[in-house]
mmCIF file of N, CA and C in Angstrom:
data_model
loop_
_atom_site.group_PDB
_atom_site.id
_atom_site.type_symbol
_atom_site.label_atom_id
_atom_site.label_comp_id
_atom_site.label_asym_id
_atom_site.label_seq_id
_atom_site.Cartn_x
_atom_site.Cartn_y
_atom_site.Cartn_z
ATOM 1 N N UNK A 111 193.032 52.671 168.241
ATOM 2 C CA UNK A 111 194.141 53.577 168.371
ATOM 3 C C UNK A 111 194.498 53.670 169.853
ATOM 4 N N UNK A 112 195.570 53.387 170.128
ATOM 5 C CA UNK A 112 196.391 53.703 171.731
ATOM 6 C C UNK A 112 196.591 55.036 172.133
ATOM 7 N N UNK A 113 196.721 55.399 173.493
ATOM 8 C CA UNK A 113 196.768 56.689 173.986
ATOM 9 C C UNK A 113 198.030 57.217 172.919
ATOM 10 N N UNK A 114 198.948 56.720 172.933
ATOM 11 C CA UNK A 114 200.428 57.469 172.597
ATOM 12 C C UNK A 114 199.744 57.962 171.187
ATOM 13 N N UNK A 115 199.563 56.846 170.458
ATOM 14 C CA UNK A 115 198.807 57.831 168.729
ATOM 15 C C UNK A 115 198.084 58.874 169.295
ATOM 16 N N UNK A 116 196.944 58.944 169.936
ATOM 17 C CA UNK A 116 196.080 59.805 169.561
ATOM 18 C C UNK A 116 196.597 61.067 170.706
ATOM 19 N N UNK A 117 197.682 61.061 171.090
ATOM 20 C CA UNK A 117 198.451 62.154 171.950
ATOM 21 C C UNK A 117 199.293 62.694 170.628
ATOM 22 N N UNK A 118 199.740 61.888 169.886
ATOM 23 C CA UNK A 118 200.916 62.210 168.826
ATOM 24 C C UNK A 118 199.944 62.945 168.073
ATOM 25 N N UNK A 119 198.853 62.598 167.550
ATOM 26 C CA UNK A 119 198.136 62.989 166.419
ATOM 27 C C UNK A 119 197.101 64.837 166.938
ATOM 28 N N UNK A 120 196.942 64.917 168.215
ATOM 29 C CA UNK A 120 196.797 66.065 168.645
ATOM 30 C C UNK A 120 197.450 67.314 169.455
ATOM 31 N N UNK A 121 198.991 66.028 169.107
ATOM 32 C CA UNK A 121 200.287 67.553 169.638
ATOM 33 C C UNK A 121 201.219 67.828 168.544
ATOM 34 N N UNK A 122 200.903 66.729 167.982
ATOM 35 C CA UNK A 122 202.289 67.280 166.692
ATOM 36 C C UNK A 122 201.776 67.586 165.455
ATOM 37 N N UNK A 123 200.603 67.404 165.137
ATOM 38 C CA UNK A 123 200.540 67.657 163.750
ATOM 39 C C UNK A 123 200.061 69.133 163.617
ATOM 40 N N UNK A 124 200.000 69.783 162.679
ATOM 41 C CA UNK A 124 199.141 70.843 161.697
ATOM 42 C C UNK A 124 198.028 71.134 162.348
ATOM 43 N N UNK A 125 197.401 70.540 163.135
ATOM 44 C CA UNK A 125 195.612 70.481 163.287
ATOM 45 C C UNK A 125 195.028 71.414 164.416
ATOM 46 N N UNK A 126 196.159 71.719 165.050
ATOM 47 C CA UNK A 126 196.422 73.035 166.180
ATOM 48 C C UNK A 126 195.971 74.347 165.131
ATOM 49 N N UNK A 127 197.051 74.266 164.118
ATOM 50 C CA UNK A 127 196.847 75.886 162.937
ATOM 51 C C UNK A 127 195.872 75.869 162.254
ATOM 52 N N UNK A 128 195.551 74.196 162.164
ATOM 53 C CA UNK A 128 193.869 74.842 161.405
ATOM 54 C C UNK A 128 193.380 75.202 161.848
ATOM 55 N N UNK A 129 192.858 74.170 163.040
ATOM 56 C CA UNK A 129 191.493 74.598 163.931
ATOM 57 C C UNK A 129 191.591 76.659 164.385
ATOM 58 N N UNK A 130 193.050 76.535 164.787
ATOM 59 C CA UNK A 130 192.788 78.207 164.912
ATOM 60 C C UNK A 130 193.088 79.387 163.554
ATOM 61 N N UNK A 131 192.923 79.073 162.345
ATOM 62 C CA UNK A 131 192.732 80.090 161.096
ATOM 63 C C UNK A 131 190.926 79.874 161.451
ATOM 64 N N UNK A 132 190.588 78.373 161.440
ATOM 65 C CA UNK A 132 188.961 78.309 161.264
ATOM 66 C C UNK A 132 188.325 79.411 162.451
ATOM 67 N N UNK A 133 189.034 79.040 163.214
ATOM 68 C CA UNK A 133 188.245 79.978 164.171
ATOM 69 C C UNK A 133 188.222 81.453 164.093
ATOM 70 N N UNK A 134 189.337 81.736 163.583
ATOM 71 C CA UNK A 134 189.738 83.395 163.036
ATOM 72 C C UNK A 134 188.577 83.202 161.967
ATOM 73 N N UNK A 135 188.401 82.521 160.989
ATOM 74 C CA UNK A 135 187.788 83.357 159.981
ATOM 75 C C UNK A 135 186.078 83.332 160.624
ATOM 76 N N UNK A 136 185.830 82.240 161.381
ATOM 77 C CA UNK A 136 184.770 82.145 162.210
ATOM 78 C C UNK A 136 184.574 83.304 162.769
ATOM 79 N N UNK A 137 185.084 83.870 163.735
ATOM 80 C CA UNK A 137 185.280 85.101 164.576
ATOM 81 C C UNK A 137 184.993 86.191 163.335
ATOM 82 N N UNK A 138 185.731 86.156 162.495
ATOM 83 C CA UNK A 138 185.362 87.765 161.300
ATOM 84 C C UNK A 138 184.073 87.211 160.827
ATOM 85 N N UNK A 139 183.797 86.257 160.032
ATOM 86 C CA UNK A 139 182.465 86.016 159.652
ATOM 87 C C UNK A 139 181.472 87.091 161.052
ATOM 88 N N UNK A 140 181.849 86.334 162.116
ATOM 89 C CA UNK A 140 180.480 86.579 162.911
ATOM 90 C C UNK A 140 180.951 88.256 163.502
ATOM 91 N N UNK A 141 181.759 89.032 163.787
ATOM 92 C CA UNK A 141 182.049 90.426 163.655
ATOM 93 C C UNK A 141 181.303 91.187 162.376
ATOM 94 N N UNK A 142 181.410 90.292 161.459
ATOM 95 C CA UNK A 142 180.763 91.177 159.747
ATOM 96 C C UNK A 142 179.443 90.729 160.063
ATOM 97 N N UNK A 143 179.264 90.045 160.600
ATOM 98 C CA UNK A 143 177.264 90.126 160.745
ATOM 99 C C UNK A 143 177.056 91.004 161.465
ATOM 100 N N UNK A 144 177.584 91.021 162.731
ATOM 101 C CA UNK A 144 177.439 91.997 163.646
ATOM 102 C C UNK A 144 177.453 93.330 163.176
ATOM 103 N N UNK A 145 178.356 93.608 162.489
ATOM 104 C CA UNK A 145 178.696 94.708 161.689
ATOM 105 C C UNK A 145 177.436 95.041 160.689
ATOM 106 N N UNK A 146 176.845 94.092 160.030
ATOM 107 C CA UNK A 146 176.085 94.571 159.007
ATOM 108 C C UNK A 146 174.602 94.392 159.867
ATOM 109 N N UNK A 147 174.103 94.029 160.894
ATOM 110 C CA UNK A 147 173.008 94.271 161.795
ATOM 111 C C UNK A 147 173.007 95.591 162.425
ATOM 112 N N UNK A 148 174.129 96.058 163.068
ATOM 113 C CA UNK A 148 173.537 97.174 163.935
ATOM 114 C C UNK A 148 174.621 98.257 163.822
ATOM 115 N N UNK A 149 175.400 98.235 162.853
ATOM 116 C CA UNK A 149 175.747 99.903 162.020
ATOM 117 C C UNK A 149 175.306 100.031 160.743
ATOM 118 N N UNK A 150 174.812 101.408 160.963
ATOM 119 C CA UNK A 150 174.418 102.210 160.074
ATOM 120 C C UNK A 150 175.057 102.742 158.823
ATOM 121 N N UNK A 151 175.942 103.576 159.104
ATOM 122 C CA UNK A 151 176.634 104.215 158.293
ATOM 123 C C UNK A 151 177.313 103.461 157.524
ATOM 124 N N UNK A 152 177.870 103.733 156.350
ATOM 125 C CA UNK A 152 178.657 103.102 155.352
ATOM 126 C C UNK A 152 180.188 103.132 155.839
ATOM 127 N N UNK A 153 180.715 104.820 156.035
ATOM 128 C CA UNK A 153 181.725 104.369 155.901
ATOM 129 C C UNK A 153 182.505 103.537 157.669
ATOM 130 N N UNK A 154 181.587 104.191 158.912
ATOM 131 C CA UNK A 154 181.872 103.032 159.935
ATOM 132 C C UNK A 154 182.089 101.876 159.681
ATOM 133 N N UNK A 155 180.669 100.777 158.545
ATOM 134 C CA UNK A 155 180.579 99.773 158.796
ATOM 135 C C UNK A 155 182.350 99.258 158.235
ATOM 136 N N UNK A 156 182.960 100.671 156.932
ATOM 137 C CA UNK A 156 183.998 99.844 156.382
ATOM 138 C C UNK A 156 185.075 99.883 157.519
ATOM 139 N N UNK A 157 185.053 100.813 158.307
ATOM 140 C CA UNK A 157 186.382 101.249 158.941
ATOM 141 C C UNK A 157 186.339 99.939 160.174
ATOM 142 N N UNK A 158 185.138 99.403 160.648
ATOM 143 C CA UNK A 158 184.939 98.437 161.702
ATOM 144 C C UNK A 158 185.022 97.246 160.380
ATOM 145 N N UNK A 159 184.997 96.806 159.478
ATOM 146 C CA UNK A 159 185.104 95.726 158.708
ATOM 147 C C UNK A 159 186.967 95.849 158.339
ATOM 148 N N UNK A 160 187.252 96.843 158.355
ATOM 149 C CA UNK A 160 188.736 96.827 157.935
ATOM 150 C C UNK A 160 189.775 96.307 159.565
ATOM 151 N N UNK A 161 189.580 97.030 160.434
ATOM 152 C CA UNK A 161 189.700 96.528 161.801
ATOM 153 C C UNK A 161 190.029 95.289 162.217
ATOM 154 N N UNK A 162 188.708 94.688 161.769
ATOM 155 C CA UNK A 162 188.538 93.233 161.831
ATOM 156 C C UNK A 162 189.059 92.710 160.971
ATOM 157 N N UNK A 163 189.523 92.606 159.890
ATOM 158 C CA UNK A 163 190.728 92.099 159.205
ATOM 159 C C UNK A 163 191.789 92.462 159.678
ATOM 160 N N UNK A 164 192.014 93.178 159.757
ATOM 161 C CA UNK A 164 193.415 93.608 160.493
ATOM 162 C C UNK A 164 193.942 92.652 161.456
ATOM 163 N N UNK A 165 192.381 92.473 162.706
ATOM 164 C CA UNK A 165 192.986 91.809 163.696
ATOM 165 C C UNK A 165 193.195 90.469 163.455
ATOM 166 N N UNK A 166 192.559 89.627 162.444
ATOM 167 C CA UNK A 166 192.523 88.835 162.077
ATOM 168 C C UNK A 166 193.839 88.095 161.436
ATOM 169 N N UNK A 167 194.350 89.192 160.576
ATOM 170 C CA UNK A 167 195.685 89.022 159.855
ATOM 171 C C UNK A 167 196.466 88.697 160.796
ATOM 172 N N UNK A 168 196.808 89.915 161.808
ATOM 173 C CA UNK A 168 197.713 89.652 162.926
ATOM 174 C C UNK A 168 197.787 88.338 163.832
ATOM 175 N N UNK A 169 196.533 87.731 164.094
ATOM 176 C CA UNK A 169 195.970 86.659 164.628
ATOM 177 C C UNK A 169 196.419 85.447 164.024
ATOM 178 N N UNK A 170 196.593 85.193 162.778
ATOM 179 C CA UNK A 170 197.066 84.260 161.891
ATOM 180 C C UNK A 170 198.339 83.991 161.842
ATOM 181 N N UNK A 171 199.128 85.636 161.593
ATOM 182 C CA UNK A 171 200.294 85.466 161.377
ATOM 183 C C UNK A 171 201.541 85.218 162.288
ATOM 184 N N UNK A 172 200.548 85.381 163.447
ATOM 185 C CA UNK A 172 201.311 85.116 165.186
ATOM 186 C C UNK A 172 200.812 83.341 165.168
ATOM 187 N N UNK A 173 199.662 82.848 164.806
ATOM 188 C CA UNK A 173 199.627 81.459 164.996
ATOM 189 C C UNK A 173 200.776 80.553 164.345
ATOM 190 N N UNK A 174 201.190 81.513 162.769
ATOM 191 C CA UNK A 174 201.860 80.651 161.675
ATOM 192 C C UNK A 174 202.841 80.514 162.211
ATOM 193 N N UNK A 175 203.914 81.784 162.923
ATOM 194 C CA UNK A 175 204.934 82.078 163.433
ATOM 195 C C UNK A 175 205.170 80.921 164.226
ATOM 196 N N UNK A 176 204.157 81.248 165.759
ATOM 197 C CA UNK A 176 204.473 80.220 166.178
ATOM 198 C C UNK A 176 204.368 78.098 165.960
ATOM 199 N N UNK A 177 203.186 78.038 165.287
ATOM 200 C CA UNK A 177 203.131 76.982 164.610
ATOM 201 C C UNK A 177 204.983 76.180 163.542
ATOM 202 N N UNK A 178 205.193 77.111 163.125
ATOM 203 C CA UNK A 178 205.795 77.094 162.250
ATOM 204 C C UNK A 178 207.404 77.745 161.841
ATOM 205 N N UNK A 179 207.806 78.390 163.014
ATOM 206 C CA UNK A 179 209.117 79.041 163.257
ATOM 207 C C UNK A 179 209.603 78.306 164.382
ATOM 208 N N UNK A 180 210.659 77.052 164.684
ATOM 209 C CA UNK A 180 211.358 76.262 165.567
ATOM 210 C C UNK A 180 211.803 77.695 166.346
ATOM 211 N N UNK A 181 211.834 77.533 167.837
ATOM 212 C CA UNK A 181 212.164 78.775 168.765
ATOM 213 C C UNK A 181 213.497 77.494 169.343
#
């Protein structure tokens, strides 16, 4: 494979939005461990587990945007 493919194949395709959903759900996975190691309480652990979806959602839906909305 020549420079120009493998420039084409890591600026234009899709593989930008995966790699960063994987890493979002990577990031909550490892927040919910965190979460379920060193809080206690029930309803903290939900209100810090809801949080973290939250930020997560937002995180995605700003990648899709830009991934995926021509500016």
């Amino acid at each position: 494979m020549d420079r120009a493919r493998s420039i084409s194949i890591h600026t234009a395709t899709h593989l930008k939005y995966l790699i960063g959903v994987l890493a979002a759900l990577h990031a909550l996975g490892g927040f919910g461990v965190m979460i379920l190691r060193h809080v206690r309480g029930e309803l903290m652990s939900r209100i810090l587990e809801s949080i973290g979806l939250a930020l997560i959602v937002v995180f995605i839906i700003q990648i899709t945007i830009l991934e995926f909305i021509p500016f």
